[in-house]
Amino acid sequence: MQIHLVRSRILFHHGADTACGYSENEVKIKAIEPIAVSLPMHKPVTMAGETVARADNMLIRIASDDGVVGWGEAAAAPTMTGETVPGMIAAAGYLAPPLLGRPADDFAAAAAAMDAAMYGNTGAKAAIEMALHDLVARAAGRPLYALFGAKRRSRIPVLAVLGSSDEAAGLAEAHERWAAGYRAFKIKVGLSAPEADAARTRAVCALLKRSAAAGGEACLVSADANQGFGIDAALRYVAALGDCPLDFFEQPVRAHDLDGMARVAAAARVPIGADEGIHSLADIERHHARRAAAGVSLKAIKLGGLRAVHAACRLCDRLGMKVNLSCKTGESSIASAAALQLAATVPALAWGLTLTSHGLAEDVTAAPLRIEAGHAVVPDRPGLGIEVDERRVRQEVSARRVA
Ligand SMILES: [Mg+2]
């Protein structure tokens, strides 16, 4: 077991004798506990501008006054949200106290209280909000997706991330993932010269689309530059793609360079997606109004919670924009399960679902979220549908304290 809890816990606790003024019948928030973990990955994930070798995440454990427990999680994402694990732990010190004693199921009030207590810190807020949803769904004995509406899909294709910058290795990886059942793919680019990245993209995309055509199957193939190109390099990349039938190309340029995004989108034959540039519903509207993106990648840590992601999906549906739902690299079965639960209920999911827990060598549950033949099946068990192995987590805390 190599889960390292890098900091002991702080417990925010609501005393039993404290008057709170809420109805006695409600499930109330009793205690909120942020826990820092550092999880080993199977192998480092390299993106333009970032290599993730260990998963440094904050877990949130929320207990109700009648003993039900919910879990949430957010990955450190210094280049995406500006948040680190020590920063999120500190943020929890501002966000948790105003929630104690409140009804757990008043998600709008909880979000308002957190926003009133602290600007930004969307990852820390998302982890707390996720734990509240798990708690409330568990208390009701219902799956988390039921808090958002009807289940629209049960078995969802998961994107395989092809991270190699070498063409032969990329082709081998694509072939292996196709054979394993994956039918949605993301090629990481922005790692080499644009023409070399485009040649690799064309080769991998051609292989996958040929395999799909041979089997009469659908196949989603995307590329993601993670802001790794300047505008000129991005324009060279999309030009060099030629007639490559890529389904979308994500975040070619810097997150807030709307002009650059719009220029690349105007020049590209493939649809452009925005990821790092989307932190709010207003960001989505801006990209749409400027024709800077045809779709978006949505993460709870960027938008500040599951409610905001669901609202963003509904907005995209109204605007005719495509949606990819995603975890942050290194997030465990907690955040992955939350993304899967949301994916079951959003209006549309044309650009697929990206889960990250299978990239971890150690997870926070004895039974990690399963991806079988490239697809995740939405569990109907209460809450997130996974059981955090709390004893393992506690034992590791004690071991680290002794050490
Ligand atoms: Mg991305």
mmCIF file of C-alpha atoms and ligand atoms in Angstrom:
data_model
loop_
_atom_site.group_PDB
_atom_site.id
_atom_site.type_symbol
_atom_site.label_atom_id
_atom_site.label_comp_id
_atom_site.label_asym_id
_atom_site.label_seq_id
_atom_site.Cartn_x
_atom_site.Cartn_y
_atom_site.Cartn_z
ATOM 1 C CA MET A 1 0.000 0.000 0.000
ATOM 2 C CA GLN A 2 1.663 3.196 -1.132
ATOM 3 C CA ILE A 3 -0.968 5.806 -0.487
ATOM 4 C CA HIS A 4 0.869 8.581 1.262
ATOM 5 C CA LEU A 5 -1.190 10.900 3.354
ATOM 6 C CA VAL A 6 1.115 13.810 3.346
ATOM 7 C CA ARG A 7 -0.532 15.773 6.095
ATOM 8 C CA SER A 8 -2.532 14.808 9.116
ATOM 9 C CA ARG A 9 -6.155 15.745 9.236
ATOM 10 C CA ILE A 10 -7.997 18.763 10.404
ATOM 11 C CA LEU A 11 -11.521 18.051 11.512
ATOM 12 C CA PHE A 12 -14.224 20.662 11.343
ATOM 13 C CA HIS A 13 -16.894 19.503 13.736
ATOM 14 C CA HIS A 14 -20.362 20.757 14.651
ATOM 15 C CA GLY A 15 -20.984 20.334 18.373
ATOM 16 C CA ALA A 16 -24.178 18.543 19.419
ATOM 17 C CA ASP A 17 -25.089 21.303 21.818
ATOM 18 C CA THR A 18 -24.759 24.054 19.225
ATOM 19 C CA ALA A 19 -28.074 25.589 18.254
ATOM 20 C CA CYS A 20 -28.396 25.602 14.492
ATOM 21 C CA GLY A 21 -32.020 26.583 13.871
ATOM 22 C CA TYR A 22 -32.787 23.914 11.283
ATOM 23 C CA SER A 23 -35.544 21.315 11.286
ATOM 24 C CA GLU A 24 -34.863 18.175 13.288
ATOM 25 C CA ASN A 25 -35.876 15.919 10.369
ATOM 26 C CA GLU A 26 -33.118 17.004 8.033
ATOM 27 C CA VAL A 27 -29.791 15.286 7.481
ATOM 28 C CA LYS A 28 -27.367 17.820 8.866
ATOM 29 C CA ILE A 29 -23.680 18.324 8.241
ATOM 30 C CA LYS A 30 -21.867 17.207 11.377
ATOM 31 C CA ALA A 31 -18.192 17.124 10.433
ATOM 32 C CA ILE A 32 -16.021 17.963 7.420
ATOM 33 C CA GLU A 33 -12.535 16.547 7.161
ATOM 34 C CA PRO A 34 -9.995 17.351 4.431
ATOM 35 C CA ILE A 35 -7.389 14.621 3.889
ATOM 36 C CA ALA A 36 -4.306 15.013 1.705
ATOM 37 C CA VAL A 37 -3.193 11.978 -0.281
ATOM 38 C CA SER A 38 -0.354 11.278 -2.678
ATOM 39 C CA LEU A 39 -1.239 8.282 -4.838
ATOM 40 C CA PRO A 40 1.269 6.392 -6.989
ATOM 41 C CA MET A 41 0.479 6.229 -10.727
ATOM 42 C CA HIS A 42 1.169 3.264 -13.009
ATOM 43 C CA LYS A 43 3.332 5.602 -15.077
ATOM 44 C CA PRO A 44 3.805 9.364 -15.303
ATOM 45 C CA VAL A 45 1.383 11.189 -17.637
ATOM 46 C CA THR A 46 3.048 13.823 -19.782
ATOM 47 C CA MET A 47 1.081 16.730 -21.232
ATOM 48 C CA ALA A 48 2.301 19.942 -22.756
ATOM 49 C CA GLY A 49 3.459 21.994 -19.773
ATOM 50 C CA GLU A 50 2.960 19.332 -17.101
ATOM 51 C CA THR A 51 4.041 15.844 -16.104
ATOM 52 C CA VAL A 52 1.966 14.112 -13.434
ATOM 53 C CA ALA A 53 4.107 11.453 -11.722
ATOM 54 C CA ARG A 54 2.088 11.119 -8.498
ATOM 55 C CA ALA A 55 -1.503 12.010 -7.843
ATOM 56 C CA ASP A 56 -1.579 14.692 -5.176
ATOM 57 C CA ASN A 57 -5.229 15.057 -4.260
ATOM 58 C CA MET A 58 -7.395 16.342 -1.458
ATOM 59 C CA LEU A 59 -10.115 13.995 -0.220
ATOM 60 C CA ILE A 60 -13.088 15.345 1.689
ATOM 61 C CA ARG A 61 -14.986 13.214 4.195
ATOM 62 C CA ILE A 62 -18.311 14.622 5.381
ATOM 63 C CA ALA A 63 -20.314 12.948 8.141
ATOM 64 C CA SER A 64 -23.944 13.673 8.892
ATOM 65 C CA ASP A 65 -25.359 13.958 12.386
ATOM 66 C CA ASP A 66 -26.826 10.474 12.019
ATOM 67 C CA GLY A 67 -23.567 8.866 10.947
ATOM 68 C CA VAL A 68 -23.823 8.712 7.146
ATOM 69 C CA VAL A 69 -20.522 9.511 5.381
ATOM 70 C CA GLY A 70 -19.943 11.040 1.948
ATOM 71 C CA TRP A 71 -16.669 11.443 0.055
ATOM 72 C CA GLY A 72 -15.375 14.001 -2.405
ATOM 73 C CA GLU A 73 -12.055 14.633 -4.123
ATOM 74 C CA ALA A 74 -10.125 17.219 -6.081
ATOM 75 C CA ALA A 75 -6.735 16.898 -7.732
ATOM 76 C CA ALA A 76 -4.083 19.529 -7.306
ATOM 77 C CA ALA A 77 -4.027 21.389 -10.621
ATOM 78 C CA PRO A 78 -1.540 24.253 -10.432
ATOM 79 C CA THR A 79 -1.643 24.890 -14.196
ATOM 80 C CA MET A 80 -5.445 24.564 -14.478
ATOM 81 C CA THR A 81 -7.074 25.961 -11.338
ATOM 82 C CA GLY A 82 -3.992 27.301 -9.553
ATOM 83 C CA GLU A 83 -4.678 24.994 -6.627
ATOM 84 C CA THR A 84 -2.225 22.804 -4.735
ATOM 85 C CA VAL A 85 -3.011 20.262 -2.020
ATOM 86 C CA PRO A 86 -1.714 22.446 0.847
ATOM 87 C CA GLY A 87 -3.717 25.332 -0.643
ATOM 88 C CA MET A 88 -6.904 23.261 -0.834
ATOM 89 C CA ILE A 89 -6.445 22.021 2.743
ATOM 90 C CA ALA A 90 -6.067 25.638 3.849
ATOM 91 C CA ALA A 91 -9.120 26.619 1.768
ATOM 92 C CA ALA A 92 -11.167 23.954 3.535
ATOM 93 C CA GLY A 93 -10.464 25.890 6.729
ATOM 94 C CA TYR A 94 -12.489 28.772 5.269
ATOM 95 C CA LEU A 95 -15.125 26.739 3.418
ATOM 96 C CA ALA A 96 -16.080 24.108 5.986
ATOM 97 C CA PRO A 97 -17.082 26.057 9.136
ATOM 98 C CA PRO A 98 -20.012 27.936 7.495
ATOM 99 C CA LEU A 99 -21.483 24.593 6.364
ATOM 100 C CA LEU A 100 -21.553 22.877 9.756
ATOM 101 C CA GLY A 101 -25.036 22.290 11.123
ATOM 102 C CA ARG A 102 -26.686 23.044 7.764
ATOM 103 C CA PRO A 103 -28.993 20.613 5.959
ATOM 104 C CA ALA A 104 -26.789 18.495 3.701
ATOM 105 C CA ASP A 105 -29.214 18.541 0.778
ATOM 106 C CA ASP A 106 -29.433 22.308 0.318
ATOM 107 C CA PHE A 107 -26.720 22.355 -2.342
ATOM 108 C CA ALA A 108 -27.479 25.895 -3.513
ATOM 109 C CA ALA A 109 -27.157 27.274 0.026
ATOM 110 C CA ALA A 110 -23.921 25.354 0.567
ATOM 111 C CA ALA A 111 -22.474 26.747 -2.669
ATOM 112 C CA ALA A 112 -23.547 30.272 -1.702
ATOM 113 C CA ALA A 113 -22.011 29.899 1.767
ATOM 114 C CA MET A 114 -18.728 28.680 0.299
ATOM 115 C CA ASP A 115 -18.666 31.489 -2.291
ATOM 116 C CA ALA A 116 -19.357 34.006 0.461
ATOM 117 C CA ALA A 117 -16.510 32.604 2.545
ATOM 118 C CA MET A 118 -13.914 32.498 -0.204
ATOM 119 C CA TYR A 119 -13.365 33.623 -3.799
ATOM 120 C CA GLY A 120 -12.152 31.062 -6.368
ATOM 121 C CA ASN A 121 -10.711 27.775 -5.091
ATOM 122 C CA THR A 122 -13.046 25.825 -7.358
ATOM 123 C CA GLY A 123 -11.248 22.524 -6.749
ATOM 124 C CA ALA A 124 -11.639 22.688 -2.973
ATOM 125 C CA LYS A 125 -15.291 23.729 -3.360
ATOM 126 C CA ALA A 126 -15.916 20.900 -5.839
ATOM 127 C CA ALA A 127 -14.504 18.295 -3.443
ATOM 128 C CA ILE A 128 -16.816 19.460 -0.654
ATOM 129 C CA GLU A 129 -19.853 19.698 -2.936
ATOM 130 C CA MET A 130 -19.126 16.198 -4.312
ATOM 131 C CA ALA A 131 -18.985 14.779 -0.777
ATOM 132 C CA LEU A 132 -22.327 16.433 0.033
ATOM 133 C CA HIS A 133 -23.935 14.755 -2.991
ATOM 134 C CA ASP A 134 -22.501 11.363 -2.024
ATOM 135 C CA LEU A 135 -23.738 11.863 1.544
ATOM 136 C CA VAL A 136 -27.257 12.927 0.564
ATOM 137 C CA ALA A 137 -27.654 10.155 -2.015
ATOM 138 C CA ARG A 138 -26.406 7.547 0.474
ATOM 139 C CA ALA A 139 -28.746 8.839 3.166
ATOM 140 C CA ALA A 140 -31.619 8.434 0.692
ATOM 141 C CA GLY A 141 -30.391 5.000 -0.442
ATOM 142 C CA ARG A 142 -30.263 6.208 -4.034
ATOM 143 C CA PRO A 143 -27.521 6.502 -6.654
ATOM 144 C CA LEU A 144 -25.972 9.963 -6.948
ATOM 145 C CA TYR A 145 -27.260 10.457 -10.500
ATOM 146 C CA ALA A 146 -30.829 10.405 -9.141
ATOM 147 C CA LEU A 147 -30.126 13.818 -7.568
ATOM 148 C CA PHE A 148 -29.802 15.196 -11.117
ATOM 149 C CA GLY A 149 -32.652 13.433 -12.908
ATOM 150 C CA ALA A 150 -33.320 10.334 -14.925
ATOM 151 C CA LYS A 151 -30.558 8.016 -16.086
ATOM 152 C CA ARG A 152 -30.112 8.548 -19.820
ATOM 153 C CA ARG A 153 -27.268 6.099 -20.411
ATOM 154 C CA SER A 154 -25.904 3.082 -18.538
ATOM 155 C CA ARG A 155 -22.765 1.971 -20.392
ATOM 156 C CA ILE A 156 -20.492 4.779 -21.429
ATOM 157 C CA PRO A 157 -17.390 4.691 -23.659
ATOM 158 C CA VAL A 158 -14.316 5.978 -21.844
ATOM 159 C CA LEU A 159 -11.580 7.872 -23.652
ATOM 160 C CA ALA A 160 -8.218 6.138 -23.906
ATOM 161 C CA VAL A 161 -5.443 8.727 -23.644
ATOM 162 C CA LEU A 162 -2.572 8.092 -26.042
ATOM 163 C CA GLY A 163 0.312 9.954 -24.451
ATOM 164 C CA SER A 164 3.335 8.887 -26.470
ATOM 165 C CA SER A 165 5.067 11.527 -28.586
ATOM 166 C CA ASP A 166 6.566 8.797 -30.798
ATOM 167 C CA GLU A 167 4.486 7.746 -33.818
ATOM 168 C CA ALA A 168 5.304 4.027 -33.740
ATOM 169 C CA ALA A 169 4.638 3.859 -29.998
ATOM 170 C CA GLY A 170 1.413 5.825 -30.472
ATOM 171 C CA LEU A 171 0.216 3.415 -33.166
ATOM 172 C CA ALA A 172 1.062 0.408 -30.999
ATOM 173 C CA GLU A 173 -0.779 1.952 -28.051
ATOM 174 C CA ALA A 174 -3.821 2.766 -30.210
ATOM 175 C CA HIS A 175 -3.907 -0.773 -31.590
ATOM 176 C CA GLU A 176 -3.654 -2.251 -28.110
ATOM 177 C CA ARG A 177 -6.440 -0.039 -26.737
ATOM 178 C CA TRP A 178 -8.697 -0.773 -29.731
ATOM 179 C CA ALA A 179 -8.193 -4.496 -29.176
ATOM 180 C CA ALA A 180 -9.053 -4.004 -25.492
ATOM 181 C CA GLY A 181 -12.425 -2.551 -26.474
ATOM 182 C CA TYR A 182 -11.841 1.208 -26.330
ATOM 183 C CA ARG A 183 -13.841 3.165 -28.902
ATOM 184 C CA ALA A 184 -12.964 6.732 -27.850
ATOM 185 C CA PHE A 185 -9.453 8.157 -27.943
ATOM 186 C CA LYS A 186 -7.475 11.273 -27.137
ATOM 187 C CA ILE A 187 -4.062 11.857 -28.705
ATOM 188 C CA LYS A 188 -1.837 14.191 -26.677
ATOM 189 C CA VAL A 189 -0.108 16.746 -28.924
ATOM 190 C CA GLY A 190 1.792 19.979 -28.421
ATOM 191 C CA LEU A 191 4.757 17.804 -27.468
ATOM 192 C CA SER A 192 6.794 18.038 -30.693
ATOM 193 C CA ALA A 193 6.980 20.193 -33.821
ATOM 194 C CA PRO A 194 3.432 20.783 -35.158
ATOM 195 C CA GLU A 195 4.098 18.883 -38.392
ATOM 196 C CA ALA A 196 5.418 15.847 -36.481
ATOM 197 C CA ASP A 197 2.442 15.966 -34.109
ATOM 198 C CA ALA A 198 0.097 16.229 -37.109
ATOM 199 C CA ALA A 199 1.756 13.271 -38.862
ATOM 200 C CA ARG A 200 1.345 11.173 -35.691
ATOM 201 C CA THR A 201 -2.272 12.331 -35.319
ATOM 202 C CA ARG A 202 -3.047 11.413 -38.949
ATOM 203 C CA ALA A 203 -1.460 7.976 -38.619
ATOM 204 C CA VAL A 204 -3.186 7.110 -35.341
ATOM 205 C CA CYS A 205 -6.533 8.526 -36.466
ATOM 206 C CA ALA A 206 -6.348 6.607 -39.769
ATOM 207 C CA LEU A 207 -5.618 3.345 -37.941
ATOM 208 C CA LEU A 208 -8.539 3.799 -35.557
ATOM 209 C CA LYS A 209 -11.058 4.964 -38.168
ATOM 210 C CA ARG A 210 -10.045 2.023 -40.417
ATOM 211 C CA SER A 211 -10.607 -0.387 -37.540
ATOM 212 C CA ALA A 212 -14.000 1.193 -36.852
ATOM 213 C CA ALA A 213 -15.060 1.054 -40.511
ATOM 214 C CA ALA A 214 -14.009 -2.600 -40.773
ATOM 215 C CA GLY A 215 -16.198 -3.504 -37.823
ATOM 216 C CA GLY A 216 -19.061 -1.170 -38.729
ATOM 217 C CA GLU A 217 -18.569 0.609 -35.422
ATOM 218 C CA ALA A 218 -18.494 4.213 -34.227
ATOM 219 C CA CYS A 219 -15.194 5.587 -32.996
ATOM 220 C CA LEU A 220 -14.338 8.986 -31.487
ATOM 221 C CA VAL A 221 -10.801 10.285 -32.056
ATOM 222 C CA SER A 222 -9.604 13.585 -30.603
ATOM 223 C CA ALA A 223 -6.351 15.442 -30.030
ATOM 224 C CA ASP A 224 -5.437 17.662 -27.079
ATOM 225 C CA ALA A 225 -2.639 20.232 -27.067
ATOM 226 C CA ASN A 226 -3.188 21.302 -23.437
ATOM 227 C CA GLN A 227 -2.332 24.913 -24.445
ATOM 228 C CA GLY A 228 0.972 23.645 -25.832
ATOM 229 C CA PHE A 229 0.969 25.510 -29.142
ATOM 230 C CA GLY A 230 1.336 29.180 -29.896
ATOM 231 C CA ILE A 231 -1.123 30.467 -32.488
ATOM 232 C CA ASP A 232 1.273 30.016 -35.410
ATOM 233 C CA ALA A 233 2.173 26.485 -34.336
ATOM 234 C CA ALA A 234 -1.507 25.621 -33.864
ATOM 235 C CA LEU A 235 -2.295 26.943 -37.358
ATOM 236 C CA ARG A 236 0.569 24.844 -38.779
ATOM 237 C CA TYR A 237 -0.796 21.796 -36.931
ATOM 238 C CA VAL A 238 -4.368 22.118 -38.242
ATOM 239 C CA ALA A 239 -3.077 22.820 -41.763
ATOM 240 C CA ALA A 240 -0.877 19.727 -41.614
ATOM 241 C CA LEU A 241 -3.854 17.613 -40.501
ATOM 242 C CA GLY A 242 -5.235 18.001 -44.041
ATOM 243 C CA ASP A 243 -8.314 15.839 -44.433
ATOM 244 C CA CYS A 244 -7.698 13.868 -41.245
ATOM 245 C CA PRO A 245 -11.159 12.898 -39.877
ATOM 246 C CA LEU A 246 -10.333 13.919 -36.313
ATOM 247 C CA ASP A 247 -13.535 14.466 -34.305
ATOM 248 C CA PHE A 248 -12.157 17.417 -32.328
ATOM 249 C CA PHE A 249 -8.943 19.202 -31.365
ATOM 250 C CA GLU A 250 -8.794 20.510 -27.803
ATOM 251 C CA GLN A 251 -7.198 23.626 -26.338
ATOM 252 C CA PRO A 252 -4.659 24.454 -29.046
ATOM 253 C CA VAL A 253 -3.523 27.721 -27.415
ATOM 254 C CA ARG A 254 -3.417 29.432 -24.042
ATOM 255 C CA ALA A 255 -6.540 29.153 -21.894
ATOM 256 C CA HIS A 256 -7.624 32.781 -22.051
ATOM 257 C CA ASP A 257 -6.518 33.552 -25.613
ATOM 258 C CA LEU A 258 -9.992 33.777 -27.134
ATOM 259 C CA ASP A 259 -8.631 35.560 -30.215
ATOM 260 C CA GLY A 260 -6.156 32.752 -30.751
ATOM 261 C CA MET A 261 -8.835 30.096 -30.261
ATOM 262 C CA ALA A 262 -11.118 31.864 -32.745
ATOM 263 C CA ARG A 263 -8.322 32.158 -35.324
ATOM 264 C CA VAL A 264 -7.477 28.455 -35.057
ATOM 265 C CA ALA A 265 -11.174 27.514 -35.175
ATOM 266 C CA ALA A 266 -11.686 29.603 -38.318
ATOM 267 C CA ALA A 267 -8.704 27.975 -40.038
ATOM 268 C CA ALA A 268 -9.302 24.364 -38.928
ATOM 269 C CA ARG A 269 -11.328 21.763 -40.782
ATOM 270 C CA VAL A 270 -11.870 19.919 -37.498
ATOM 271 C CA PRO A 271 -14.009 21.203 -34.599
ATOM 272 C CA ILE A 272 -12.076 22.984 -31.867
ATOM 273 C CA GLY A 273 -12.674 22.210 -28.189
ATOM 274 C CA ALA A 274 -11.930 24.334 -25.124
ATOM 275 C CA ASP A 275 -10.774 22.822 -21.831
ATOM 276 C CA GLU A 276 -8.352 24.928 -19.773
ATOM 277 C CA GLY A 277 -10.224 28.022 -21.005
ATOM 278 C CA ILE A 278 -13.532 26.963 -19.441
ATOM 279 C CA HIS A 279 -14.004 27.819 -15.761
ATOM 280 C CA SER A 280 -17.602 29.057 -15.766
ATOM 281 C CA LEU A 281 -20.827 29.131 -17.750
ATOM 282 C CA ALA A 282 -19.856 32.633 -18.864
ATOM 283 C CA ASP A 283 -16.643 31.205 -20.368
ATOM 284 C CA ILE A 284 -18.745 28.774 -22.405
ATOM 285 C CA GLU A 285 -20.963 31.600 -23.660
ATOM 286 C CA ARG A 286 -17.912 33.694 -24.560
ATOM 287 C CA HIS A 287 -16.331 30.874 -26.563
ATOM 288 C CA HIS A 288 -19.620 30.284 -28.347
ATOM 289 C CA ALA A 289 -20.194 33.963 -29.114
ATOM 290 C CA ARG A 290 -16.675 34.337 -30.515
ATOM 291 C CA ARG A 291 -16.867 31.062 -32.482
ATOM 292 C CA ALA A 292 -13.775 30.059 -30.542
ATOM 293 C CA ALA A 293 -14.946 26.502 -29.789
ATOM 294 C CA ALA A 294 -17.535 23.996 -31.007
ATOM 295 C CA GLY A 295 -17.476 22.138 -27.716
ATOM 296 C CA VAL A 296 -15.978 21.988 -24.252
ATOM 297 C CA SER A 297 -14.336 19.662 -21.783
ATOM 298 C CA LEU A 298 -15.894 20.023 -18.331
ATOM 299 C CA LYS A 299 -14.289 19.130 -15.013
ATOM 300 C CA ALA A 300 -15.761 19.591 -11.537
ATOM 301 C CA ILE A 301 -12.526 21.187 -10.268
ATOM 302 C CA LYS A 302 -12.746 23.929 -12.918
ATOM 303 C CA LEU A 303 -16.428 24.776 -12.488
ATOM 304 C CA GLY A 304 -16.562 24.354 -8.714
ATOM 305 C CA GLY A 305 -18.788 21.310 -8.407
ATOM 306 C CA LEU A 306 -21.126 18.777 -9.949
ATOM 307 C CA ARG A 307 -24.122 21.156 -10.048
ATOM 308 C CA ALA A 308 -22.151 23.662 -12.110
ATOM 309 C CA VAL A 309 -20.964 20.945 -14.490
ATOM 310 C CA HIS A 310 -24.530 19.740 -14.990
ATOM 311 C CA ALA A 311 -25.686 23.320 -15.608
ATOM 312 C CA ALA A 312 -22.838 23.738 -18.104
ATOM 313 C CA CYS A 313 -23.979 20.601 -19.929
ATOM 314 C CA ARG A 314 -27.507 21.977 -20.173
ATOM 315 C CA LEU A 315 -26.156 25.288 -21.468
ATOM 316 C CA CYS A 316 -24.064 23.484 -24.094
ATOM 317 C CA ASP A 317 -27.145 21.559 -25.154
ATOM 318 C CA ARG A 318 -29.016 24.833 -25.681
ATOM 319 C CA LEU A 319 -26.081 26.372 -27.583
ATOM 320 C CA GLY A 320 -25.496 23.307 -29.756
ATOM 321 C CA MET A 321 -22.019 22.757 -28.324
ATOM 322 C CA LYS A 322 -20.507 19.321 -27.795
ATOM 323 C CA VAL A 323 -19.509 18.081 -24.330
ATOM 324 C CA ASN A 324 -16.705 15.974 -22.943
ATOM 325 C CA LEU A 325 -16.901 15.173 -19.225
ATOM 326 C CA SER A 326 -13.564 14.636 -17.585
ATOM 327 C CA CYS A 327 -11.615 14.060 -14.403
ATOM 328 C CA LYS A 328 -8.228 15.617 -13.807
ATOM 329 C CA THR A 329 -5.264 13.308 -14.363
ATOM 330 C CA GLY A 330 -4.580 11.440 -11.128
ATOM 331 C CA GLU A 331 -8.068 11.644 -9.645
ATOM 332 C CA SER A 332 -9.087 8.390 -7.961
ATOM 333 C CA SER A 333 -12.251 6.300 -8.016
ATOM 334 C CA ILE A 334 -14.041 9.009 -5.975
ATOM 335 C CA ALA A 335 -13.905 11.780 -8.591
ATOM 336 C CA SER A 336 -14.082 9.234 -11.412
ATOM 337 C CA ALA A 337 -17.282 7.778 -9.966
ATOM 338 C CA ALA A 338 -18.723 11.289 -9.636
ATOM 339 C CA ALA A 339 -17.977 12.014 -13.308
ATOM 340 C CA LEU A 340 -19.567 8.696 -14.289
ATOM 341 C CA GLN A 341 -22.697 9.461 -12.253
ATOM 342 C CA LEU A 342 -23.013 12.847 -13.961
ATOM 343 C CA ALA A 343 -22.373 11.297 -17.361
ATOM 344 C CA ALA A 344 -25.433 9.116 -16.819
ATOM 345 C CA THR A 345 -27.757 12.112 -16.634
ATOM 346 C CA VAL A 346 -26.428 14.962 -18.801
ATOM 347 C CA PRO A 347 -28.430 15.830 -21.937
ATOM 348 C CA ALA A 348 -25.692 14.764 -24.371
ATOM 349 C CA LEU A 349 -22.137 13.455 -24.278
ATOM 350 C CA ALA A 350 -20.945 13.557 -27.880
ATOM 351 C CA TRP A 351 -17.270 14.004 -26.978
ATOM 352 C CA GLY A 352 -17.147 11.254 -24.417
ATOM 353 C CA LEU A 353 -16.099 10.635 -20.851
ATOM 354 C CA THR A 354 -12.540 10.777 -19.510
ATOM 355 C CA LEU A 355 -11.944 8.842 -16.290
ATOM 356 C CA THR A 356 -8.573 8.752 -14.564
ATOM 357 C CA SER A 357 -8.711 6.221 -11.714
ATOM 358 C CA HIS A 358 -7.354 3.391 -13.859
ATOM 359 C CA GLY A 359 -4.094 5.373 -14.174
ATOM 360 C CA LEU A 360 -3.432 4.875 -10.467
ATOM 361 C CA ALA A 361 -1.326 2.058 -9.050
ATOM 362 C CA GLU A 362 -3.124 2.476 -5.698
ATOM 363 C CA ASP A 363 -6.685 3.674 -5.276
ATOM 364 C CA VAL A 364 -8.601 4.759 -2.182
ATOM 365 C CA THR A 365 -11.007 1.857 -2.456
ATOM 366 C CA ALA A 366 -10.484 -1.888 -2.380
ATOM 367 C CA ALA A 367 -12.813 -2.136 -5.394
ATOM 368 C CA PRO A 368 -11.804 0.611 -7.854
ATOM 369 C CA LEU A 369 -14.214 1.786 -10.509
ATOM 370 C CA ARG A 370 -14.173 -0.778 -13.272
ATOM 371 C CA ILE A 371 -13.679 -0.094 -16.933
ATOM 372 C CA GLU A 372 -14.486 -3.165 -18.972
ATOM 373 C CA ALA A 373 -13.833 -3.353 -22.704
ATOM 374 C CA GLY A 374 -13.280 0.398 -22.783
ATOM 375 C CA HIS A 375 -16.641 1.193 -21.190
ATOM 376 C CA ALA A 376 -17.793 2.162 -17.702
ATOM 377 C CA VAL A 377 -21.101 0.856 -16.383
ATOM 378 C CA VAL A 378 -23.067 3.275 -14.210
ATOM 379 C CA PRO A 379 -23.608 1.656 -10.797
ATOM 380 C CA ASP A 380 -27.065 1.766 -9.232
ATOM 381 C CA ARG A 381 -25.724 1.427 -5.679
ATOM 382 C CA PRO A 382 -26.266 4.331 -3.252
ATOM 383 C CA GLY A 383 -24.195 7.499 -3.585
ATOM 384 C CA LEU A 384 -21.125 7.402 -5.800
ATOM 385 C CA GLY A 385 -21.468 3.621 -6.016
ATOM 386 C CA ILE A 386 -17.972 2.961 -4.633
ATOM 387 C CA GLU A 387 -16.832 2.277 -1.077
ATOM 388 C CA VAL A 388 -13.811 4.201 0.168
ATOM 389 C CA ASP A 389 -11.545 1.907 2.166
ATOM 390 C CA GLU A 390 -11.406 4.132 5.190
ATOM 391 C CA ARG A 391 -9.484 1.691 7.355
ATOM 392 C CA ARG A 392 -6.656 1.566 4.818
ATOM 393 C CA VAL A 393 -6.633 5.342 4.718
ATOM 394 C CA ARG A 394 -6.569 5.645 8.534
ATOM 395 C CA GLN A 395 -3.830 3.038 8.906
ATOM 396 C CA GLU A 396 -1.714 4.945 6.442
ATOM 397 C CA VAL A 397 -2.260 8.185 8.360
ATOM 398 C CA SER A 398 -1.063 6.485 11.555
ATOM 399 C CA ALA A 399 1.968 5.010 9.768
ATOM 400 C CA ARG A 400 2.945 8.390 8.412
ATOM 401 C CA ARG A 401 2.534 10.000 11.818
ATOM 402 C CA VAL A 402 4.835 7.450 13.436
ATOM 403 C CA ALA A 403 7.349 7.851 10.638
HETATM 404 MG MG MG B 1 -7.831 18.627 -22.078
#
